Short mmCIF file of C-alpha atoms in Angstrom, two decimals:
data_model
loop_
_atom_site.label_atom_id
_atom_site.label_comp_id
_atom_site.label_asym_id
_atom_site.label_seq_id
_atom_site.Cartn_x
_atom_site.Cartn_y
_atom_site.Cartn_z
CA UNK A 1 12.21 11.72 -10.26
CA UNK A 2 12.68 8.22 -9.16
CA UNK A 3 9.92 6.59 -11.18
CA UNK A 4 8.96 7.50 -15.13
CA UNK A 5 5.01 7.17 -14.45
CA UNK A 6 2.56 6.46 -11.88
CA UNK A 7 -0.91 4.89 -11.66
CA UNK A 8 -3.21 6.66 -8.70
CA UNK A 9 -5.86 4.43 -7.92
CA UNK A 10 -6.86 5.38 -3.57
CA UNK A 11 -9.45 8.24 -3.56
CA UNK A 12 -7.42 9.29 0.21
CA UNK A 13 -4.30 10.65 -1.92
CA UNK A 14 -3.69 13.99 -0.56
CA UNK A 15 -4.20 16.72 -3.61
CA UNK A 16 -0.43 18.17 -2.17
CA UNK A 17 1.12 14.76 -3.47
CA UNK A 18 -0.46 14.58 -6.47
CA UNK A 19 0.50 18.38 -6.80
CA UNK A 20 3.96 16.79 -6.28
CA UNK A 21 4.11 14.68 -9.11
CA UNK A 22 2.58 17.26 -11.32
CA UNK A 23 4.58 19.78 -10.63
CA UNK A 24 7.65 17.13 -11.58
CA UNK A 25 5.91 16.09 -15.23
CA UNK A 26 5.53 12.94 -14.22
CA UNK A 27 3.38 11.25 -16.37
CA UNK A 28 -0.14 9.92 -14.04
CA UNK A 29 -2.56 8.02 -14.74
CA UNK A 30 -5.61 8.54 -12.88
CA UNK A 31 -8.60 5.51 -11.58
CA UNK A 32 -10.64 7.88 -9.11
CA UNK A 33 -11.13 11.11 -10.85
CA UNK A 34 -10.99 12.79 -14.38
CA UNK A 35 -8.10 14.48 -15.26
CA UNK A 36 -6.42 15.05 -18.95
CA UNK A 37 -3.79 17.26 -19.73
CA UNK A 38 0.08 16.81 -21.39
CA UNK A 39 0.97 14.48 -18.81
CA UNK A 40 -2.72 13.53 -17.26
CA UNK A 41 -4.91 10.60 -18.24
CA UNK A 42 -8.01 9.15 -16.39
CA UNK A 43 -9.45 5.48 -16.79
CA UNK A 44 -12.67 5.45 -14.66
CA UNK A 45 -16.22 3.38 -14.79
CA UNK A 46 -18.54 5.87 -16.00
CA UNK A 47 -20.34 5.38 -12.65
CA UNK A 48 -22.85 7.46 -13.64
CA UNK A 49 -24.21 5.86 -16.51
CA UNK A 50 -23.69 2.35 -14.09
CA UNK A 51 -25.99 4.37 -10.99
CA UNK A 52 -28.91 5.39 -14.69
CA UNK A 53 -28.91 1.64 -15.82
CA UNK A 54 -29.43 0.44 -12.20
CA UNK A 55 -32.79 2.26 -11.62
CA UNK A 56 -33.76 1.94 -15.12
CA UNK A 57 -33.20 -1.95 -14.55
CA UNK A 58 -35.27 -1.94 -10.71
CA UNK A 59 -38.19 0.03 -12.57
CA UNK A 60 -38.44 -2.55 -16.00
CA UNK A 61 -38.69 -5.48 -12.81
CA UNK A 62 -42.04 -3.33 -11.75
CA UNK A 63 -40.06 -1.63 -8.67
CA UNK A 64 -42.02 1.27 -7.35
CA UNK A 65 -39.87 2.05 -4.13
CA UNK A 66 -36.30 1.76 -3.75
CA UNK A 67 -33.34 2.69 -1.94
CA UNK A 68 -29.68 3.27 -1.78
CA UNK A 69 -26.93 2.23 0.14
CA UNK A 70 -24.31 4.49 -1.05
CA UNK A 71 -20.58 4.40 -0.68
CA UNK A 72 -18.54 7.15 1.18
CA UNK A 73 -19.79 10.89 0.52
CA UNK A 74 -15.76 11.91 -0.87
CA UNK A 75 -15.89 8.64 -2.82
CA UNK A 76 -15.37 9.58 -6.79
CA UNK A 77 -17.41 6.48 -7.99
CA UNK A 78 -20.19 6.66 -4.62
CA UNK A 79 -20.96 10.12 -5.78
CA UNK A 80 -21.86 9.50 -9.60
CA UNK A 81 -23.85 6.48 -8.92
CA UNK A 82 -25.92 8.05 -6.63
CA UNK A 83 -26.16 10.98 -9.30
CA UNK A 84 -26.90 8.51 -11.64
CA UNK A 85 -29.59 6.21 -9.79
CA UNK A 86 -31.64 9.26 -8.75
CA UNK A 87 -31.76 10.68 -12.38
CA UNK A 88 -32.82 6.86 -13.89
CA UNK A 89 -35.32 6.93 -11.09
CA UNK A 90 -36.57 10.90 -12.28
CA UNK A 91 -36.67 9.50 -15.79
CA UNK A 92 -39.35 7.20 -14.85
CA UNK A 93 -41.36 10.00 -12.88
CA UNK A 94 -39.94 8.50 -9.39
CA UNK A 95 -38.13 10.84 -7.04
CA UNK A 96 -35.47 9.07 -4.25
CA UNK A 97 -37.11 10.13 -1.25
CA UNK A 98 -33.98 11.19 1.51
CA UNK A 99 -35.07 8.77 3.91
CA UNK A 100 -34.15 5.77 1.52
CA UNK A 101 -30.79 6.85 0.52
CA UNK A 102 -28.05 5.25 3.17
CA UNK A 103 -24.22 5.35 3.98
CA UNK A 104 -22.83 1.81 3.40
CA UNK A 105 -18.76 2.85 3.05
CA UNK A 106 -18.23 -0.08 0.51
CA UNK A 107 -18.50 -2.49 3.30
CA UNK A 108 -20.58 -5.55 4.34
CA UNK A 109 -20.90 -4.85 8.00
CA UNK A 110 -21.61 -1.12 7.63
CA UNK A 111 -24.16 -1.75 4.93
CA UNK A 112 -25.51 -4.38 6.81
CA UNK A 113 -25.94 -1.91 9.87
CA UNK A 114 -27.34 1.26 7.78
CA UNK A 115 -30.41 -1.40 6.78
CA UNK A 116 -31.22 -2.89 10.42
CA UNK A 117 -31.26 1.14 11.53
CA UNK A 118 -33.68 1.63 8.40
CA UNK A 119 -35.79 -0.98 9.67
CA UNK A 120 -36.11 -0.36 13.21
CA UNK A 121 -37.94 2.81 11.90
CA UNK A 122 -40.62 0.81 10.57
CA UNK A 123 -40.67 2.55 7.43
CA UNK A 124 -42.34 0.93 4.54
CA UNK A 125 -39.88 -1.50 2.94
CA UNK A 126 -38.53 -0.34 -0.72
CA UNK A 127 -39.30 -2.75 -3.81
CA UNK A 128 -35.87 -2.82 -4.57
CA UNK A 129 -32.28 -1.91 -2.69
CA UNK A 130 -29.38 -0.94 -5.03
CA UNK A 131 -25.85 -0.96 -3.47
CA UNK A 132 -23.18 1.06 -4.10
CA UNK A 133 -20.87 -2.21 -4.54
CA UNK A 134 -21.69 -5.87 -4.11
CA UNK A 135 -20.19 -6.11 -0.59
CA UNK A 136 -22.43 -3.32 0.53
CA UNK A 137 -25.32 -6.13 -1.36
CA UNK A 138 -24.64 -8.76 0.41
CA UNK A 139 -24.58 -6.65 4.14
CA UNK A 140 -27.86 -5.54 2.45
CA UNK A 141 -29.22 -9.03 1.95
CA UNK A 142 -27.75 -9.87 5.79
CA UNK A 143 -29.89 -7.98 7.43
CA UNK A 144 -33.08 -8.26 5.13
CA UNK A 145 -32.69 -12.12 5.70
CA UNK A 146 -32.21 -11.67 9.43
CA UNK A 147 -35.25 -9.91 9.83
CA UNK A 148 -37.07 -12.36 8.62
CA UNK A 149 -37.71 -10.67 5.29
CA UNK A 150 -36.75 -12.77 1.39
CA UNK A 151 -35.00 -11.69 -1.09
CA UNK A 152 -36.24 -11.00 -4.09
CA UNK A 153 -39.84 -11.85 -2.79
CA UNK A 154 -40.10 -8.88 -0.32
CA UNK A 155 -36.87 -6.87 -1.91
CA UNK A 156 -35.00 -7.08 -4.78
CA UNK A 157 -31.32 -6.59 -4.33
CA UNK A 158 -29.08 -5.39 -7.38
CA UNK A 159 -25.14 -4.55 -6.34
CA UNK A 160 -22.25 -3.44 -8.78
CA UNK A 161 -18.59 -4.98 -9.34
CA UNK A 162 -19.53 -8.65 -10.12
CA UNK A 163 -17.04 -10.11 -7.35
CA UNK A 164 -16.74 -14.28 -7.24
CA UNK A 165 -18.62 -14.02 -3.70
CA UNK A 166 -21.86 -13.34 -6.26
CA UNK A 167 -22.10 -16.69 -7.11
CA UNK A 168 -21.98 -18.41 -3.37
CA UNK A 169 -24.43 -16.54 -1.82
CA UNK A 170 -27.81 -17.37 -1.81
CA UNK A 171 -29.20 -15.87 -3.24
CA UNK A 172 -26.77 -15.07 -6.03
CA UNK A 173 -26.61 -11.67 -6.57
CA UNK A 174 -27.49 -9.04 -9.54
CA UNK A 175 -25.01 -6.85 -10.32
CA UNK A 176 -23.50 -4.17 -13.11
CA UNK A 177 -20.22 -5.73 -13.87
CA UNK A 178 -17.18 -2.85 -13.67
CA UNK A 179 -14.41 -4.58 -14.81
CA UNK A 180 -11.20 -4.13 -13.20
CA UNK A 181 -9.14 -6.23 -14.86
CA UNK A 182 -10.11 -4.11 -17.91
CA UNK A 183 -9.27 -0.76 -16.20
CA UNK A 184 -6.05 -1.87 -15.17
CA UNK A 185 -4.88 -2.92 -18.65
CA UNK A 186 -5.73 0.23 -20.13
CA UNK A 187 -4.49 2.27 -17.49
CA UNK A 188 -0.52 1.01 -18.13
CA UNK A 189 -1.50 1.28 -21.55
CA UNK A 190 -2.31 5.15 -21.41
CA UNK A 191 0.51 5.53 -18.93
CA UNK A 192 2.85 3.90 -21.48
CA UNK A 193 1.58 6.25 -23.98
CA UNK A 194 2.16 9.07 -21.27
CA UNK A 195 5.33 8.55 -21.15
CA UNK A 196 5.86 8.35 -25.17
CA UNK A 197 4.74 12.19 -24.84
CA UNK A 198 1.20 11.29 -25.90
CA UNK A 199 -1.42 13.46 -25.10
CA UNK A 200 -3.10 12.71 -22.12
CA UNK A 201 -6.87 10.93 -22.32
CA UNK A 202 -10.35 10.44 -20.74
CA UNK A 203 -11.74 6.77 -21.08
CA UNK A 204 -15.05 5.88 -19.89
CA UNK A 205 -15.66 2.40 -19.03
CA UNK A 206 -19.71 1.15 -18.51
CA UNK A 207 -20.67 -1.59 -16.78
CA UNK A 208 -22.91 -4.58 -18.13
CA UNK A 209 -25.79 -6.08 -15.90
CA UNK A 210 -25.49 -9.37 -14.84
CA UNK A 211 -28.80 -10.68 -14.08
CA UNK A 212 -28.99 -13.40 -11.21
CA UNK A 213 -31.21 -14.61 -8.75
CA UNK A 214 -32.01 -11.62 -6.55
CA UNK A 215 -33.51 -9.62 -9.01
CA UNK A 216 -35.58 -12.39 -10.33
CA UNK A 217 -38.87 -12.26 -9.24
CA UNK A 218 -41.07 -15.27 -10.05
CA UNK A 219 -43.73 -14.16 -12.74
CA UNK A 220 -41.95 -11.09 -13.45
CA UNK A 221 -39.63 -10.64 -16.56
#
């Protein structure tokens, strides 16, 4: 009982530690999963909603193929938007075939890697790529560029976070804008109100689309 409260943020804590603090009545706040109880609250990007307005976005720019480059399978936030992009992409009569749905950990290099394997398959090439975070984009947009293809003339690109590297690569990259500034402040906010015996919360936070040069087709709205 060393600390009054805690904010959990890594996905890797082990479920014994958080059992830990629980079992302690520590007040937690948690940024990976939803949990709300006496002494449980949860600030989290309703990822799911973010993954719905990504497809729904690709199909309004005439997209008719796309693909996913996913975070890691026991990732909290790569899970929902996956969820979420394939159910956009059902909404408009489009089902995510398996073959266009890739691992891309959250990193450049391993995003970057997933889409030169894709390639070397010579499978058709997708309309439109969305990636599970804008690093995973721009690994995207490395190895469409490298193989000789243009983005957004051959693929569009759309990536999620809105981090400042956006704006100095070229081109500048679409994205759904999280927020984690925002997240943060409410988080010690709830964990303040934790620790005032408050019942414990669920917040939602959705993302807004930031519209940049990737996505931007010439002739197309």
């Amino acid at each position: 009982k060393r600390v009054d409260g805690c904010i959990i943020s890594c996905t890797p804590t082990k479920s014994e530690d958080v059992k830990v603090i629980l079992d302690y009545e520590i007040p937690v706040v948690f940024l990976y999963r939803e949990k709300q109880g006496k002494r449980m609250s949860s600030v989290v990007f309703d990822s799911r909603k973010d993954g719905e307005k990504a497809a729904e976005y690709l199909l309004s720019k005439g997209a008719k193929s796309l693909g996913i480059v996913k975070g890691n399978s026991e990732n909290y936030d790569a899970e929902l938007r996956l969820e979420g992009f394939r159910e956009g992409l059902r909404k408009g009569g489009i089902e995510l075939d398996e073959n266009y749905i890739w691992e891309g950990s959250f990193e450049r290099e391993p995003a970057y890697i997933a889409v030169r394997e894709f390639l070397d398959k010579k499978l058709p090439l997708p309309d439109a790529i969305f990636a599970g975070n804008d690093w995973s984009a721009i690994g995207v947009m490395d190895a469409l560029k490298e193989a000789g293809y243009h983005v957004p003339e051959d693929v569009m690109v759309l990536g999620v976070d809105d981090i400042e590297q956006d704006m100095w690569y070229n081109p500048t990259l679409s994205t759904i804008k999280t927020g984690f500034e925002e997240q943060g402040a409410i988080a010690v906010r709830r964990l303040l109100s934790l620790m005032n015996e408050e019942e414990g919360t669920v917040e939602r936070l959705v993302g807004n689309l930031i519209e940049r040069e990737s996505t931007m087709v010439k002739g197309k709205n």
